[in-house]
Amino acid sequence: MTGNLERMAVYTPDDRRGGILRTALYSFRETWRYRELVWTLFSRDFKAQFKQSILGYFWTVLGPVLGVFSFVLMNYMGILHPGATPVPYPLYAFVGTSIWAFLMSSIGQMSTGLNVHAELIMRTNIPKIALVGSALANIAYGALVNLALIVLFMAVSGVPFSWSSLAFPVLGLPLIILGTGIGLAISVVGIVAKDITRLVTQFFTLVMFLTPVFYVADQIPGRLMRRLIMANPLTYLVEVPREMLLGQPVPYWPYYLATTAGCLLVFLAGIKVFDLVQDLVAERL
Amino acid sequence: MSGDWTVRVDGLWRKFAVSANNALKYGMIDTARRLVGRTKDSGHLRAGEFWALQDVSFELRQGEALGIMGVNGSGKTTLLRILNGAYSPDRGSVSLRGRVGSLIAAGAGFSPLLSGRENIHINGLLLGLTSAEIRERFDDIVAFAGLEEFIDMPVRNYSSGMTVRLGFSIATNTAPDVLLVDEVLAVGDLAFQKRCFDRLLNIRKEGSTIILVSHSVGAIWSMCDSGLFLHKGIPSGKVPVEELGRLYDLQNFRAAVAQSGRENAVETVQSESDQADPERALATLAREHGASRSGGTGDVLITKVRVCDPSTWRERPEFDFGESIGLEMDVYIVNALAGVIFRYTIDAASYRFICNIDSAYDDGPGLVDLKPGRYTVRTVIQSPRFAPGSFDVNANICQKTFEGHLYFQHKAAPFVVRPPGDRFFYDLNSPAVVHFDSRFEVASAQPLKQDPGVPAPSTIREEC
């Protein structure tokens, strides 16, 4: 036997970890404690996913490329007028959708984290936060593939890299943090009421049109729409990383920093919501 | 072996909603309560909820093994899931010390596409080991499961037995401080089952606390000293394992009798209404003859069979082991009959016609001649040796001059023989239904090796 009886698990009706920061600290510690498991679960699913498909790893690359294809097609057909882009439109749109994918894939991966591991929740006693935390590996993997593709496409289109391009991966983090916070909250609430997950996903699909993902913000003709776009905090989270990457002037730093602070708050709130509700969900999985 | 407690369950309550609609409604209410900083609404039952566990308390030490039994839906799985941290309690608390391993479904978390080797690694991590600890135990795990040749094959291609063997081997080789086992011992071939028991007993000896949920009295009896019986979520408290087997079997016998009662209910009601009108009863009889549990020539009817207390002749459903049983049948003779024989046969749960009780042979009136009219026949089965279990009474009326039954009513009345409190039937879950007191002598006729230190062949006598 391990002889280590100091480790003790206590289950009571309303387990609480105290304040928001303590909860966050606890969540990080648990996820870190099970980092080996998190990594193994990720590589297990990764391997399993590709052992049964012919195109294999190519699919992760194909997804983002196909995603941008519809915008490029509409552009060439003359339906979509994105305004004058500083780089060729396909590259501009690809960078935009890639940044947006940071947010959407974080929400998606996190919110299904408990469902994916339903069996393990019932049959092992790994903390739920650690199982959900394993989605971080998937998010990181998706982001890395996107980064690699961006570098490849920039090189192919002959768009020069600048020193500021190096900041791009860091500047994309707020969207991932935001998506993770939202995803954590709906991963538990969405199990109690499944509508929540759909509602949130649909909401953000709509918000994408109010964010300069595949068009240029200040070239939108309508004043009201332009105001709406500028009032949307996500605008800055998309614009600033893209401008830095493409070596453009960056006018929005203050907004970007303020929004980033907001993302951190949403993230902490997401962890708190997860912790508050997590013990109600096992019976509904 | 002994020492501090490792598992402590203190006043544990847990409830569930019956319908999915209520579960959704209450889930949302509780979620909202939590989000505004209140506790979930768990102190009492809301409409449409039921207690799955009511006030369960026990404490286990190192090296102790607790068996948990109960019929389906009694709350065993819920209790195990709370111990494993999947469900939270509604009241009370559960504390576990040390590393908790669970064998709730052998092979949980196996990825079918990955090899046995990769799955050992993943499952080890899931049980809380580090990679280094897993590497250390890897060979033992493979050897115990007997999968040396197949360890690099995808688990998908394993037989179900191989999967279960691997799961069991991982869970028990990881030396948990507390091991939760749910009904996974009855797997694999007999040789492997034997090794499973040996392994569990062994890790128990090394200090692991084991909680074993099973429907097999034998499995629990061989592994545990104490038990917890659950009936509709109400616990028996920690009892000796023999008492656990008794409670569980009694519950099963009662359930069997209740089931048999439900199945015969229609016929009973009918025969009661027919009592007033023999003509109609005969018509009913003719209609149902052959297909149903009762039938006959129409010369005579059995209108009621009762299992009774042999002294007061009041109806009684349960008897102690070895206690005399009274049987009473109401008979309506339609046509005068000569040489009538009353006969009962008894069915056990899985056997029919295990014995005869016959007025022509037993201590009864022999052959009787009866005029038309109503009669009541009373029979006492003297100190029968039915093994504890549930039984059904079949009643027949025959005639010396007729080969078939004048009337028969099968499954006419059920009864239960309770497991005795003063002795334990080791074979409670064996299929035997009759018990004979017997005497055993074990004599060693010829020792295999004559050793001067060994005394002369001895005789062990035992009365049981």
XYZ file of C-alpha atoms in Angstrom:
749
model
C 0.000 0.000 0.000
C 1.187 3.508 -0.518
C 1.224 4.065 3.225
C 0.367 7.609 2.411
C -2.899 7.989 4.215
C -2.486 11.743 4.503
C -4.069 12.171 1.117
C -7.727 12.411 1.928
C -10.820 12.875 -0.185
C -13.886 14.257 1.550
C -17.218 14.533 -0.190
C -19.963 16.684 1.334
C -23.194 18.093 -0.110
C -21.801 21.514 -0.952
C -18.040 21.317 -1.427
C -16.668 24.824 -1.845
C -13.134 26.022 -2.377
C -13.683 29.531 -1.115
C -13.079 32.662 -3.139
C -12.633 33.064 -6.848
C -8.833 33.180 -6.735
C -8.543 30.146 -4.471
C -10.819 28.250 -6.814
C -8.663 29.213 -9.766
C -5.509 28.213 -7.914
C -7.035 24.873 -6.967
C -8.091 24.247 -10.568
C -4.617 24.978 -11.907
C -3.023 22.776 -9.256
C -5.289 19.821 -10.004
C -4.820 20.134 -13.747
C -1.066 20.390 -13.231
C -1.047 17.409 -10.888
C -2.643 15.311 -13.608
C -0.597 16.826 -16.440
C 0.749 13.433 -17.390
C -2.761 12.067 -17.660
C -3.934 15.153 -19.552
C -1.149 14.656 -22.051
C -1.771 10.927 -22.363
C -5.500 11.364 -22.893
C -4.761 13.926 -25.579
C -2.269 11.756 -27.410
C -4.574 8.755 -27.013
C -7.476 10.548 -28.682
C -5.113 12.020 -31.213
C -3.726 8.665 -32.238
C -7.105 6.968 -32.142
C -8.600 9.686 -34.321
C -6.078 9.203 -37.069
C -5.681 5.474 -37.003
C -8.999 5.158 -38.785
C -8.818 7.891 -41.419
C -7.011 7.848 -44.733
C -6.141 11.523 -44.846
C -5.009 11.288 -41.225
C -3.232 14.340 -39.902
C -4.120 16.201 -43.081
C -7.642 16.798 -41.743
C -6.488 19.242 -39.078
C -4.935 21.308 -41.848
C -7.838 20.952 -44.215
C -10.387 22.305 -41.719
C -9.142 25.905 -41.446
C -8.388 26.085 -45.177
C -11.882 24.994 -46.137
C -13.247 27.415 -43.543
C -11.861 30.426 -45.327
C -12.692 29.109 -48.772
C -16.319 30.295 -48.699
C -15.294 33.902 -47.981
C -12.691 33.880 -50.731
C -15.206 32.416 -53.161
C -17.814 35.056 -52.299
C -15.154 37.695 -52.721
C -14.209 36.456 -56.181
C -17.851 36.233 -57.188
C -18.217 39.878 -56.251
C -20.833 39.264 -53.550
C -18.535 40.143 -50.676
C -16.826 43.540 -50.545
C -14.407 43.388 -47.644
C -12.800 46.722 -48.437
C -9.194 47.294 -49.399
C -7.092 44.818 -47.481
C -3.401 45.501 -46.737
C -2.467 42.006 -47.973
C -4.096 39.750 -50.582
C -7.668 39.032 -49.464
C -7.320 35.226 -49.086
C -4.441 35.728 -46.658
C -6.264 38.514 -44.810
C -9.369 36.379 -44.400
C -7.337 33.338 -43.425
C -5.545 35.213 -40.656
C -8.900 36.589 -39.468
C -10.673 33.238 -39.374
C -7.633 31.634 -37.727
C -7.722 34.173 -34.911
C -11.470 33.708 -34.598
C -10.915 29.959 -34.463
C -8.871 30.476 -31.281
C -12.071 31.619 -29.598
C -14.477 29.166 -31.172
C -12.348 26.079 -30.713
C -11.659 27.023 -27.081
C -15.378 27.295 -26.415
C -16.076 24.111 -28.348
C -13.344 21.969 -26.815
C -13.975 23.162 -23.270
C -17.742 22.931 -23.373
C -17.722 19.298 -24.510
C -14.893 18.360 -22.134
C -17.166 16.684 -19.576
C -19.282 14.846 -22.130
C -16.224 13.420 -23.826
C -14.982 12.026 -20.533
C -18.367 10.969 -19.148
C -17.200 7.394 -18.707
C -14.104 8.419 -16.783
C -16.126 10.710 -14.542
C -18.360 7.827 -13.494
C -15.658 5.209 -13.141
C -12.547 6.944 -11.914
C -12.014 9.607 -9.311
C -9.951 12.006 -11.374
C -11.075 15.555 -10.486
C -13.486 16.836 -13.115
C -11.482 20.012 -13.598
C -8.460 17.954 -14.630
C -10.495 15.985 -17.168
C -11.898 19.172 -18.641
C -8.427 20.689 -18.499
C -7.259 18.042 -20.909
C -9.148 19.986 -23.587
C -6.382 22.597 -23.286
C -4.091 20.204 -25.121
C -6.537 20.040 -28.025
C -6.873 23.824 -28.066
C -3.104 24.250 -28.092
C -2.761 21.733 -30.889
C -5.360 23.483 -33.042
C -3.717 26.854 -32.433
C -0.291 25.500 -33.397
C -1.619 24.085 -36.649
C -3.205 27.446 -37.427
C 0.061 29.261 -36.677
C 2.019 26.959 -38.919
C -0.457 27.472 -41.757
C -0.337 31.248 -41.360
C 3.459 31.205 -41.595
C 3.262 28.973 -44.652
C 0.680 31.156 -46.425
C 2.529 34.364 -45.648
C 5.688 32.907 -47.075
C 3.848 31.681 -50.173
C 2.128 35.036 -50.797
C 5.393 36.888 -50.312
C 4.109 39.004 -47.426
C 7.149 39.994 -45.372
C 7.469 39.090 -41.676
C 8.415 41.819 -39.277
C 9.653 41.737 -35.691
C 6.165 42.522 -34.538
C 4.955 39.300 -36.162
C 6.628 37.442 -33.331
C 4.139 38.898 -30.859
C 1.247 37.306 -32.722
C 0.993 34.041 -30.750
C 0.950 35.902 -27.434
C -1.562 38.447 -28.675
C -3.934 35.638 -29.653
C -4.005 34.334 -26.078
C -6.814 36.602 -24.756
C -9.259 34.987 -27.172
C -8.221 31.538 -25.985
C -8.552 32.635 -22.357
C -11.970 34.114 -23.060
C -13.110 31.002 -24.913
C -11.815 28.760 -22.138
C -13.720 30.723 -19.491
C -16.960 30.664 -21.458
C -16.429 27.009 -22.359
C -15.850 26.036 -18.710
C -19.074 27.683 -17.624
C -21.200 26.104 -20.338
C -19.530 22.725 -19.930
C -21.384 22.340 -16.634
C -24.456 24.502 -17.177
C -24.864 23.031 -20.655
C -25.158 19.542 -19.194
C -27.997 20.560 -16.908
C -29.777 22.336 -19.785
C -28.450 21.374 -23.186
C -29.927 24.481 -24.863
C -27.262 26.665 -23.280
C -24.456 25.205 -25.382
C -26.344 25.768 -28.619
C -27.418 29.226 -27.598
C -23.860 30.324 -26.870
C -22.425 28.791 -30.043
C -25.098 30.429 -32.186
C -24.554 33.715 -30.394
C -20.870 33.761 -31.241
C -21.513 32.758 -34.841
C -23.620 35.918 -35.063
C -21.024 38.017 -33.259
C -18.464 36.980 -35.866
C -20.305 39.118 -38.409
C -19.987 42.095 -36.078
C -16.251 41.491 -35.771
C -13.824 42.368 -38.560
C -12.818 38.757 -39.137
C -13.122 38.634 -42.915
C -13.604 42.326 -43.739
C -11.929 45.613 -42.883
C -13.735 47.453 -40.088
C -13.322 51.105 -41.036
C -14.406 50.514 -44.616
C -17.927 49.457 -43.704
C -20.190 52.089 -45.299
C -23.044 52.180 -42.720
C -22.270 54.476 -39.758
C -24.437 52.539 -37.316
C -22.854 49.234 -38.267
C -19.403 50.737 -38.004
C -20.233 51.996 -34.524
C -21.533 48.603 -33.521
C -18.357 46.979 -34.764
C -16.199 49.435 -32.867
C -18.284 48.918 -29.718
C -17.670 45.181 -29.936
C -14.674 44.422 -27.692
C -13.828 41.337 -29.731
C -12.945 43.629 -32.615
C -9.750 44.649 -30.854
C -8.815 41.105 -29.938
C -8.905 40.233 -33.639
C -7.516 43.461 -35.103
C -4.476 43.945 -32.890
C -2.902 40.498 -33.389
C -3.528 40.691 -37.137
C -2.037 44.160 -37.478
C 1.010 43.121 -35.514
C 1.413 39.999 -37.611
C 1.146 41.822 -40.916
C 3.311 44.711 -39.726
C 0.493 47.273 -39.907
C 0.071 50.310 -37.639
C -1.759 49.408 -34.425
C -4.136 52.143 -33.260
C -6.142 50.138 -30.717
C -3.711 49.180 -27.948
C -5.678 50.673 -25.007
C -8.879 48.936 -26.046
C -6.979 45.724 -26.552
C -5.487 45.816 -23.058
C -8.793 46.678 -21.432
C -10.511 43.834 -23.256
C -7.754 41.464 -22.221
C -8.406 42.331 -18.599
C -12.062 41.581 -19.249
C -11.112 38.202 -20.723
C -9.210 37.326 -17.564
C -12.250 38.191 -15.462
C -14.489 36.023 -17.658
C -11.931 33.238 -17.323
C -11.942 33.406 -13.514
C -15.720 33.601 -13.502
C -15.836 30.536 -15.761
C -13.673 28.551 -13.347
C -15.866 29.650 -10.472
C -19.072 28.665 -12.233
C -17.541 25.301 -13.088
C -16.589 24.718 -9.489
C -19.972 25.784 -8.185
C -21.971 23.498 -10.432
C -19.625 20.599 -11.240
C -21.026 18.167 -8.660
C -24.553 18.500 -10.045
C -23.696 17.226 -13.491
C -22.473 13.626 -13.079
C -26.000 12.271 -12.727
C -27.024 13.970 -15.963
C -24.148 12.805 -18.144
C -3.687 -4.785 9.411
C -5.503 -2.491 11.763
C -4.923 1.164 12.429
C -6.761 4.314 11.533
C -9.941 4.358 9.543
C -9.595 4.587 5.788
C -13.240 4.941 4.810
C -15.788 6.843 6.813
C -19.376 7.335 5.706
C -21.355 9.529 8.030
C -25.126 9.975 7.812
C -25.141 9.823 4.035
C -28.347 10.696 2.171
C -28.829 10.967 -1.546
C -31.945 11.585 -3.617
C -32.872 11.508 -7.282
C -35.755 12.740 -9.365
C -37.852 10.000 -10.933
C -38.654 11.652 -14.262
C -36.281 13.364 -16.669
C -38.479 16.457 -16.646
C -38.174 16.845 -12.901
C -34.453 16.150 -13.088
C -34.097 19.005 -15.574
C -36.235 21.363 -13.503
C -34.503 20.630 -10.205
C -31.095 20.601 -11.875
C -31.724 24.131 -13.122
C -33.042 25.284 -9.762
C -30.009 23.860 -7.970
C -27.654 25.355 -10.548
C -29.265 28.759 -10.108
C -29.052 28.432 -6.317
C -25.385 27.587 -6.534
C -24.681 30.497 -8.868
C -26.168 32.966 -6.416
C -24.126 31.466 -3.611
C -26.708 29.273 -1.911
C -26.514 25.549 -1.256
C -28.458 23.063 -3.340
C -31.937 22.256 -2.133
C -31.118 18.916 -0.591
C -32.568 18.751 2.892
C -35.945 17.373 1.932
C -37.722 15.637 -0.935
C -39.313 17.792 -3.596
C -42.293 16.466 -5.573
C -41.184 13.595 -7.804
C -38.004 12.790 -5.910
C -37.086 9.719 -3.879
C -34.303 8.829 -1.487
C -31.817 6.499 -3.162
C -29.822 6.312 0.066
C -31.077 7.049 3.550
C -28.747 7.682 6.424
C -25.910 5.315 5.530
C -23.073 5.250 8.057
C -20.086 2.960 8.455
C -16.392 3.091 9.084
C -13.692 0.797 7.712
C -10.082 0.296 8.750
C -7.030 -0.843 6.863
C -7.291 -4.460 5.805
C -11.032 -4.552 6.312
C -13.409 -5.754 3.596
C -17.056 -4.753 3.437
C -19.600 -6.532 1.249
C -22.569 -4.546 0.006
C -25.666 -6.418 -1.134
C -29.185 -5.561 -2.110
C -31.622 -6.353 -4.882
C -31.554 -4.241 -8.053
C -32.390 -0.614 -7.367
C -31.493 -0.778 -3.699
C -28.858 1.959 -3.935
C -25.604 -0.025 -4.187
C -24.380 1.647 -7.347
C -25.292 5.086 -6.048
C -23.305 4.436 -2.878
C -20.309 3.241 -4.860
C -20.462 6.270 -7.144
C -20.540 8.613 -4.174
C -17.551 6.788 -2.675
C -15.822 7.238 -6.008
C -16.591 10.954 -6.097
C -18.872 10.898 -9.127
C -22.056 11.892 -7.284
C -22.131 14.299 -4.387
C -24.074 13.545 -1.216
C -27.273 15.397 -0.371
C -26.620 15.112 3.345
C -23.807 13.724 5.404
C -20.262 13.138 4.286
C -17.888 10.565 2.876
C -14.161 10.564 3.611
C -11.561 8.276 2.101
C -7.885 8.166 3.011
C -5.068 7.271 0.673
C -5.252 6.324 -2.963
C -8.621 5.041 -4.096
C -8.723 2.497 -6.881
C -11.948 1.456 -8.504
C -12.861 -1.653 -10.383
C -16.319 -0.448 -11.192
C -16.303 -1.872 -14.667
C -13.176 -3.750 -15.570
C -11.716 -2.133 -18.635
C -13.278 1.278 -18.079
C -11.306 3.808 -20.028
C -9.751 1.300 -22.377
C -9.275 2.687 -25.852
C -10.130 -0.076 -28.274
C -7.780 1.165 -30.965
C -4.707 1.280 -28.747
C -2.624 -1.697 -27.724
C -2.774 -3.400 -24.361
C 0.573 -1.811 -23.530
C -0.675 1.730 -24.156
C -3.876 1.013 -22.269
C -1.999 -0.212 -19.212
C -0.222 3.114 -19.158
C -3.419 5.136 -19.494
C -5.376 3.094 -16.969
C -2.501 3.283 -14.503
C -2.552 7.062 -14.767
C -6.313 7.051 -14.301
C -5.826 5.090 -11.098
C -3.468 7.767 -9.857
C -0.047 6.232 -10.531
C 2.907 7.975 -12.090
C 4.547 6.720 -15.279
C 7.493 5.434 -13.288
C 5.254 3.436 -10.957
C 3.456 1.961 -13.946
C 6.700 0.886 -15.620
C 7.728 -0.757 -12.368
C 4.556 -2.866 -12.230
C 4.140 -3.395 -15.945
C 5.501 -6.943 -16.095
C 3.439 -8.067 -13.103
C 0.303 -6.647 -14.636
C 0.873 -8.433 -17.932
C 1.845 -11.685 -16.253
C -1.181 -11.745 -13.975
C -3.507 -11.091 -16.892
C -1.665 -13.782 -18.870
C -1.438 -11.565 -21.929
C 2.292 -11.672 -22.717
C 1.770 -12.593 -26.371
C -1.028 -10.133 -26.997
C 0.185 -7.058 -25.177
C 0.908 -5.155 -28.397
C -2.375 -6.061 -30.027
C -5.176 -3.441 -30.102
C -7.567 -4.005 -27.214
C -10.376 -4.005 -29.767
C -9.238 -7.454 -30.850
C -9.174 -8.847 -27.312
C -11.858 -11.263 -26.225
C -14.131 -9.959 -23.478
C -12.373 -12.261 -21.026
C -8.969 -10.863 -21.945
C -10.217 -7.294 -21.520
C -11.620 -7.999 -18.095
C -8.478 -9.842 -17.023
C -6.348 -6.903 -18.025
C -8.626 -4.422 -16.225
C -8.617 -6.483 -13.054
C -4.884 -6.977 -13.199
C -4.220 -3.239 -13.519
C -6.591 -2.265 -10.714
C -5.242 -4.794 -8.236
C -1.570 -4.404 -9.140
C -1.658 -0.715 -8.357
C -1.868 -1.376 -4.607
C -4.628 1.064 -3.747
C -5.346 1.972 -0.126
C -9.055 1.667 -0.841
C -10.382 -0.539 -3.609
C -13.970 -0.292 -4.815
C -15.112 -3.409 -6.653
C -18.434 -3.678 -8.449
C -19.527 -7.144 -9.496
C -16.530 -7.976 -11.610
C -15.396 -11.154 -9.904
C -17.643 -13.469 -11.851
C -15.511 -13.116 -14.950
C -13.053 -15.201 -16.820
C -12.673 -18.924 -16.428
C -12.689 -20.661 -13.061
C -8.919 -20.677 -12.768
C -8.786 -16.929 -13.289
C -11.648 -16.342 -10.855
C -9.705 -18.268 -8.252
C -6.660 -16.111 -8.884
C -8.817 -12.981 -8.586
C -10.013 -14.011 -5.149
C -6.480 -14.888 -4.074
C -5.247 -11.547 -5.320
C -7.949 -9.583 -3.514
C -7.399 -11.484 -0.286
C -3.724 -10.818 -0.674
C -3.945 -7.062 -1.132
C -6.384 -7.043 1.740
C -3.797 -8.771 3.892
C -1.318 -6.104 2.871
C -3.633 -3.465 4.277
C -5.955 -2.403 1.494
C -9.527 -1.665 2.433
C -11.928 -3.363 0.038
C -15.538 -2.533 -0.663
C -17.179 -5.242 -2.710
C -20.588 -4.988 -4.327
C -21.970 -8.271 -5.548
C -25.091 -10.348 -5.986
C -23.170 -13.447 -5.051
C -23.383 -14.390 -1.392
C -20.480 -16.761 -1.971
C -18.196 -14.041 -3.336
C -18.985 -11.724 -0.439
C -18.687 -14.468 2.136
C -15.271 -15.528 0.916
C -13.901 -11.989 0.831
C -15.508 -9.988 3.631
C -16.125 -10.219 7.371
C -18.789 -7.576 7.514
C -21.509 -6.385 5.254
C -24.045 -3.706 4.563
C -27.468 -4.670 3.276
C -29.434 -2.065 1.362
C -33.159 -2.217 0.763
C -34.723 0.716 -1.095
C -31.849 2.857 0.086
C -32.262 1.962 3.753
C -29.126 0.384 5.177
C -28.946 -2.474 7.641
C -25.938 -0.994 9.387
C -22.677 -2.908 9.453
C -23.518 -6.560 10.155
C -21.547 -9.827 10.148
C -21.225 -11.240 6.660
C -23.424 -14.264 7.503
C -26.214 -11.930 8.535
C -25.751 -10.041 5.262
C -26.245 -13.243 3.264
C -29.342 -14.043 5.301
C -30.881 -10.596 4.767
C -30.143 -10.662 1.075
C -31.544 -14.144 0.505
C -34.649 -13.433 2.534
C -35.253 -10.317 0.450
C -34.882 -12.337 -2.732
C -37.241 -15.073 -1.521
C -39.840 -12.475 -0.609
C -39.458 -10.835 -4.002
C -39.924 -14.215 -5.696
C -43.095 -14.880 -3.714
C -44.456 -11.426 -4.455
C -43.782 -12.006 -8.140
C -45.480 -15.393 -8.074
C -48.407 -13.788 -6.235
C -48.778 -11.165 -8.961
C -48.713 -13.791 -11.689
C -51.405 -15.869 -10.016
C -53.534 -12.932 -8.981
C -55.928 -13.089 -11.896
C -56.636 -16.743 -11.415
C -57.243 -16.360 -7.704
C -59.751 -13.569 -8.167
C -61.520 -15.610 -10.753
C -61.718 -18.701 -8.627
C -63.125 -16.625 -5.763
C -65.873 -15.234 -7.931
C -66.487 -18.698 -9.321
C -66.937 -20.148 -5.866
C -70.486 -18.884 -5.740
C -71.382 -20.467 -9.025
C -69.931 -23.918 -9.701
C -71.612 -24.123 -13.082
C -69.844 -21.025 -14.269
C -66.621 -22.225 -12.753
C -66.873 -25.428 -14.701
C -67.464 -23.482 -17.888
C -64.404 -21.370 -17.149
C -62.513 -24.504 -16.405
C -63.463 -26.090 -19.711
C -62.363 -22.969 -21.542
C -59.001 -22.828 -19.887
C -58.305 -26.503 -19.631
C -54.843 -27.456 -20.720
C -53.510 -23.964 -21.160
C -53.699 -22.684 -17.634
C -52.328 -23.634 -14.266
C -55.547 -25.339 -13.320
C -57.816 -27.837 -14.957
C -59.660 -31.120 -14.502
C -62.492 -33.415 -15.439
C -65.264 -31.314 -13.969
C -66.118 -33.809 -11.200
C -64.394 -31.748 -8.534
C -62.929 -28.240 -8.030
C -60.218 -26.885 -5.783
C -61.523 -23.419 -4.993
C -58.760 -22.226 -2.679
C -55.354 -23.307 -1.413
C -53.815 -21.607 1.615
C -50.448 -21.885 3.328
C -51.157 -21.598 7.041
C -49.745 -21.693 10.488
C -50.142 -25.371 11.488
C -51.645 -24.580 14.887
C -53.886 -21.537 14.374
C -54.704 -22.219 10.694
C -54.333 -18.561 9.877
C -52.609 -17.784 6.581
C -48.872 -17.237 6.914
C -46.336 -16.499 4.166
C -43.056 -17.344 5.943
C -41.663 -20.178 8.002
C -38.433 -20.750 9.846
C -36.067 -23.402 8.634
C -37.391 -26.780 9.819
C -40.725 -25.413 11.031
C -43.910 -27.356 10.277
C -46.116 -25.933 7.536
C -49.887 -26.122 7.320
C -51.725 -26.482 4.006
C -55.434 -26.039 3.597
C -57.543 -26.593 0.509
C -61.219 -25.835 -0.107
C -62.794 -28.429 -2.355
C -66.121 -28.517 -4.115
C -67.244 -31.996 -5.060
C -69.652 -31.832 -8.005
C -70.268 -35.563 -8.546
C -69.960 -38.230 -5.857
C -66.491 -39.773 -5.941
C -64.938 -42.902 -4.478
C -61.251 -43.479 -3.643
C -60.235 -39.817 -3.647
C -56.559 -38.895 -3.083
C -55.455 -35.390 -2.100
C -51.943 -34.626 -3.177
C -49.601 -31.671 -2.996
C -46.347 -31.259 -4.832
C -43.854 -28.503 -4.056
C -41.932 -26.382 -6.569
C -38.714 -24.636 -5.650
C -37.498 -21.506 -7.414
C -35.710 -23.399 -10.174
C -37.057 -26.956 -9.865
C -40.526 -28.386 -10.193
C -42.075 -31.204 -8.192
C -39.316 -31.647 -5.637
C -41.538 -33.718 -3.352
C -44.974 -35.291 -2.854
C -47.331 -34.875 0.068
C -50.038 -37.434 -0.511
C -53.136 -38.407 1.489
C -52.958 -42.012 0.269
C -49.424 -42.618 1.557
C -48.836 -40.131 4.313
C -50.302 -39.980 7.741
C -53.775 -39.169 6.390
C -57.166 -40.701 5.798
C -56.068 -42.921 2.909
C -58.598 -43.271 0.137
C -61.810 -41.397 0.896
C -65.279 -41.508 -0.573
C -67.014 -38.149 -0.850
C -70.580 -37.038 -1.540
C -71.215 -33.806 -3.480
C -70.661 -30.685 -1.340
C -67.977 -28.428 0.039
C -65.037 -29.721 2.054
C -61.923 -28.303 3.663
C -58.794 -30.467 3.744
C -56.019 -29.697 6.233
C -52.490 -31.081 5.963
C -49.436 -30.480 8.133
C -45.988 -30.977 6.612
C -44.031 -32.101 9.662
C -40.653 -30.384 10.189
C -39.713 -30.269 6.517
C -36.090 -29.809 5.476
C -36.612 -27.322 2.712
C -33.473 -25.268 2.283
C -34.038 -21.544 2.795
C -35.731 -20.182 -0.288
C -39.066 -19.552 -1.953
C -41.461 -22.334 -2.862
C -44.798 -22.850 -4.562
C -47.521 -25.313 -3.676
C -49.262 -27.328 -6.385
C -52.491 -29.031 -5.375
C -54.043 -32.067 -7.072
C -57.032 -34.301 -6.560
C -56.739 -37.835 -7.949
C -58.771 -41.003 -7.816
C -57.575 -44.568 -7.418
C -59.638 -45.616 -10.418
C -58.513 -42.853 -12.760
C -55.023 -42.399 -14.075
C -55.066 -38.595 -14.537
C -55.896 -35.687 -12.279
C -59.509 -35.035 -11.450
C -58.363 -31.517 -10.774
C -55.042 -29.745 -10.516
C -54.028 -26.279 -9.534
C -50.374 -25.444 -10.020
C -48.621 -22.550 -8.252
C -51.639 -22.320 -6.020
C -49.856 -20.637 -3.099
C -46.274 -19.538 -2.416
C -44.299 -19.580 0.817
C -40.832 -18.661 2.043
C -38.457 -20.627 4.241
C -36.343 -18.082 6.085
C -32.590 -18.520 6.365
C -31.908 -19.658 9.934
C -30.309 -17.193 12.303
C -28.391 -19.794 14.289
C -26.415 -21.322 11.450
C -25.163 -20.200 8.089
C -25.683 -22.109 4.907
C -22.422 -21.822 3.063
C -24.198 -22.917 -0.065
C -26.939 -20.309 0.131
C -26.514 -19.559 -3.530
C -26.178 -23.175 -4.567
C -29.132 -24.563 -6.484
C -29.935 -27.272 -3.912
C -33.375 -26.928 -2.342
C -33.502 -29.634 0.302
C -31.251 -29.939 3.295
C -30.401 -33.143 5.133
C -28.693 -33.088 8.491
C -25.667 -35.267 8.180
C -22.460 -36.327 9.845
C -19.024 -36.167 8.281
C -15.947 -38.117 9.151
C -12.643 -37.208 7.592
C -10.122 -39.970 8.074
C -6.703 -39.988 6.502
C -6.292 -43.614 5.520
C -2.794 -43.501 4.172
C -0.562 -40.458 4.647
C 1.302 -39.676 1.448
C 4.666 -39.590 3.169
C 5.328 -41.301 6.455
C 6.909 -38.715 8.677
C 7.910 -39.689 12.212
C 6.736 -36.234 13.348
C 3.205 -36.876 12.148
C 0.941 -38.720 14.583
C -1.060 -41.739 13.548
C -4.003 -41.196 11.200
C -6.616 -39.301 13.089
C -10.313 -39.002 12.734
C -12.186 -35.739 12.633
C -15.787 -35.947 13.580
C -18.177 -33.185 12.975
C -21.871 -32.943 13.478
C -23.750 -30.427 11.461
